Each structure stands twice: as structure tokens, then as C-alpha cells.
Coordinates of C-alpha atoms in Angstrom, one line a residue:
M229 CA -23.5 -61.2 -18.3
S230 CA -23.9 -58.6 -16.1
A231 CA -22.0 -54.9 -15.6
A232 CA -22.6 -52.2 -14.1
V233 CA -20.6 -48.6 -13.5
M234 CA -21.2 -46.9 -10.6
Y235 CA -20.1 -42.9 -9.3
G236 CA -21.2 -41.3 -5.5
S237 CA -19.9 -38.7 -4.3
K238 CA -21.0 -37.7 -0.5
K239 CA -19.6 -34.8 -0.4
K240 CA -21.0 -33.3 -3.3
G241 CA -24.3 -35.7 -2.6
L242 CA -23.9 -37.3 -5.9
Y243 CA -25.0 -41.0 -7.2
L244 CA -24.6 -42.0 -10.8
A245 CA -25.1 -45.8 -11.6
A246 CA -25.9 -47.8 -14.5
A247 CA -25.8 -51.7 -14.9
M248 CA -26.5 -54.0 -17.6
D249 CA -27.6 -57.8 -17.2
S250 CA -28.5 -59.7 -20.3
A251 CA -28.9 -63.8 -20.5
S252 CA -28.5 -66.1 -23.0
K253 CA -30.9 -68.3 -24.5
A254 CA -28.9 -71.4 -22.8
F255 CA -30.0 -69.6 -19.5
T256 CA -33.2 -68.8 -20.1
Y257 CA -36.5 -71.5 -20.1
K258 CA -34.3 -74.7 -20.6
K259 CA -37.1 -76.8 -21.4
R260 CA -37.8 -74.6 -24.5
D261 CA -36.0 -72.5 -27.0
V262 CA -37.1 -69.0 -26.5
G263 CA -34.0 -67.0 -26.6
S264 CA -32.4 -64.3 -24.9
A265 CA -33.5 -61.2 -22.3
S266 CA -31.5 -58.0 -21.6
H267 CA -32.3 -55.8 -18.9
L268 CA -30.4 -51.9 -18.6
R269 CA -30.7 -49.7 -15.7
L270 CA -30.1 -46.3 -14.9
V271 CA -29.7 -44.2 -11.8
A272 CA -29.9 -41.0 -11.0
Q273 CA -29.4 -39.9 -6.9
Y274 CA -29.0 -36.5 -5.5
A275 CA -29.7 -34.9 -1.8
V276 CA -28.5 -31.5 -0.3
S277 CA -29.7 -30.0 3.2
G278 CA -31.8 -33.1 3.4
L279 CA -34.0 -33.6 0.6
T280 CA -33.0 -36.7 -1.4
A281 CA -34.2 -37.0 -5.2
N282 CA -34.1 -40.0 -7.3
V283 CA -34.9 -41.1 -10.6
M284 CA -34.2 -44.7 -12.0
Y285 CA -35.1 -45.8 -15.8
Q286 CA -34.9 -49.5 -16.7
D287 CA -35.8 -51.4 -19.9
F288 CA -37.1 -54.8 -20.3
S289 CA -35.8 -56.8 -23.3
G290 CA -35.4 -59.9 -25.3
K291 CA -36.8 -63.0 -27.3
A292 CA -37.5 -64.3 -23.7
L293 CA -39.6 -62.3 -22.6
D294 CA -41.9 -62.0 -25.8
T295 CA -44.4 -64.3 -23.8
K296 CA -44.6 -62.6 -20.6
R297 CA -46.0 -59.4 -19.5
G298 CA -42.1 -58.3 -18.0
K299 CA -41.6 -56.6 -21.9
G300 CA -41.0 -53.1 -21.7
T301 CA -39.7 -50.3 -19.2
T302 CA -40.8 -47.9 -16.0
L303 CA -39.5 -44.9 -15.5
S304 CA -39.6 -43.6 -11.5
A305 CA -39.1 -41.1 -9.4
G306 CA -38.8 -40.1 -5.9
V307 CA -38.7 -37.5 -3.4
G308 CA -37.7 -37.3 0.5
Y309 CA -36.9 -34.5 2.8
K310 CA -35.2 -35.5 6.6
M311 CA -36.6 -33.2 9.5
G312 CA -34.8 -34.3 12.5
K313 CA -35.9 -38.0 12.9
L314 CA -39.0 -38.3 10.1
M315 CA -38.4 -38.2 6.7
P316 CA -41.5 -38.2 4.5
K317 CA -41.1 -39.9 1.7
A318 CA -43.1 -39.8 -1.9
Q319 CA -42.6 -41.8 -5.4
I320 CA -44.5 -42.5 -8.4
M321 CA -43.7 -45.2 -10.8
M322 CA -44.6 -45.5 -14.9
V323 CA -44.9 -49.0 -16.2
D324 CA -44.9 -49.5 -20.2
R325 CA -45.8 -52.7 -21.1
S326 CA -44.6 -53.1 -24.9
D327 CA -46.6 -56.2 -25.2
N328 CA -50.6 -54.2 -25.7
K329 CA -52.3 -57.2 -24.3
Y330 CA -51.1 -55.1 -21.0
Q331 CA -52.1 -52.0 -19.7
D332 CA -49.6 -50.1 -18.2
A333 CA -50.0 -49.1 -15.0
T334 CA -48.7 -46.8 -12.9
N335 CA -47.8 -47.0 -8.8
Y336 CA -47.9 -44.2 -6.0
G337 CA -46.3 -44.4 -3.3
L338 CA -46.0 -42.1 0.2
G339 CA -44.4 -43.6 3.1
L340 CA -42.8 -41.7 6.6
D341 CA -39.4 -43.1 8.0
Y342 CA -38.6 -42.1 12.2
A343 CA -34.6 -42.7 13.3
L344 CA -35.3 -45.3 16.0
G345 CA -31.4 -44.9 16.6
K346 CA -28.1 -44.6 14.1
K347 CA -28.9 -48.1 13.1
T348 CA -32.6 -49.0 13.2
T349 CA -35.7 -47.3 11.2
A350 CA -39.3 -47.1 11.8
Y351 CA -41.4 -46.9 8.9
V352 CA -44.9 -46.9 6.8
N353 CA -45.6 -46.8 3.7
Y354 CA -48.6 -46.7 1.3
V355 CA -48.4 -47.6 -2.2
A356 CA -51.7 -47.2 -5.0
V357 CA -51.4 -49.3 -8.3
E358 CA -53.2 -48.7 -11.1
N359 CA -54.3 -50.7 -14.2
T360 CA -53.1 -54.2 -11.9
A361 CA -55.9 -56.6 -14.3
G362 CA -53.9 -59.2 -15.8
I363 CA -51.0 -58.9 -14.1
T364 CA -52.4 -59.9 -10.4
T365 CA -54.8 -62.7 -9.3
T366 CA -57.6 -60.6 -8.8
D367 CA -59.4 -58.7 -11.4
K368 CA -59.5 -56.0 -9.6
S369 CA -57.7 -53.0 -12.2
E370 CA -56.5 -51.2 -8.7
N371 CA -54.8 -52.7 -6.0
T372 CA -53.5 -50.3 -2.4
N373 CA -51.4 -51.6 0.3
F374 CA -50.2 -50.9 2.8
S375 CA -46.9 -51.4 5.3
I376 CA -45.4 -51.1 8.8
G377 CA -41.9 -52.2 9.6
M378 CA -38.5 -51.7 10.8
I379 CA -34.8 -51.7 9.2
H380 CA -32.2 -52.4 11.1
K381 CA -28.3 -52.4 9.8
F382 CA -25.7 -54.6 11.2

């Protein structure tokens, strides 16, 4: 079952949303009886005079996640400021895992968007992740990524 409620006002620059997903044991891991799983998400964004700020809270729970690394909560916050065709952005995300076997993680991101046209944007992003040991295929405790791309809205 999934449910969501949203509110958005371009005039006030405000966007709010809450969503919930729930899967019974009939839809999780059919090979073994591990129970249900649920996901709750709360989002808020405010935009005024070129400045955009957002925050998101997520909670992952349920018996189906007891043996997985995904059980826990995440909290992220981001900010961007539009200056003509450029928009620099920054984001931080904190991951709190319920299982003490896995360390909590913190993600930091910096990015820059450049509007090529009304529907096309080029971007460059840099992300650093702390405490990735146990959740990736490497034994490194930190990981960094760099990406360049283009978005076109049809």
C-alpha cells in the first residue's frame, strides 16, 4: 500500500509532502517468511528570490529489513541559489542505521547547474560519503564521486 499527500504553491514558494509505503510479508522476500516493511518520507521546500532550500526525513522499518543494511533513518538538507543561468548547490545527508553492525554515514554534495535553454540544463556534481565500510564492495571508509551530465525536459 502507498499513500501520499502534497501541497505546492508557486506564489508562496512552498512545497510540502508526506508519503508512506508499506509492503506486507506477501510482497517481501517470497522465499522466506521475514515480515513486512514500511517507508515514511516527509519533504519541505521553500523558494524565494532565487534561493531554494529543502529538507527531507525518511524512516525505513519493519521485520523484512532486520537482516538488511537499509533499516534506519535519513535526514537531508540542501540549498541552491540561482544567479542568471548558474545555480550553485550544496547538500548534506545523514544516515542513521538501526543495526549497530553498520556505521552511520554522512554524505556531502556540491554542484553547479548551468541553464543551456528553457528545457535543457548541464550540471557538474561532486559527492563525498563518509563511513561506507560495510555498504560497498570496497573496504574504504570514504568514497568520492564526480559526475557531469545534461538534463532535457520533454
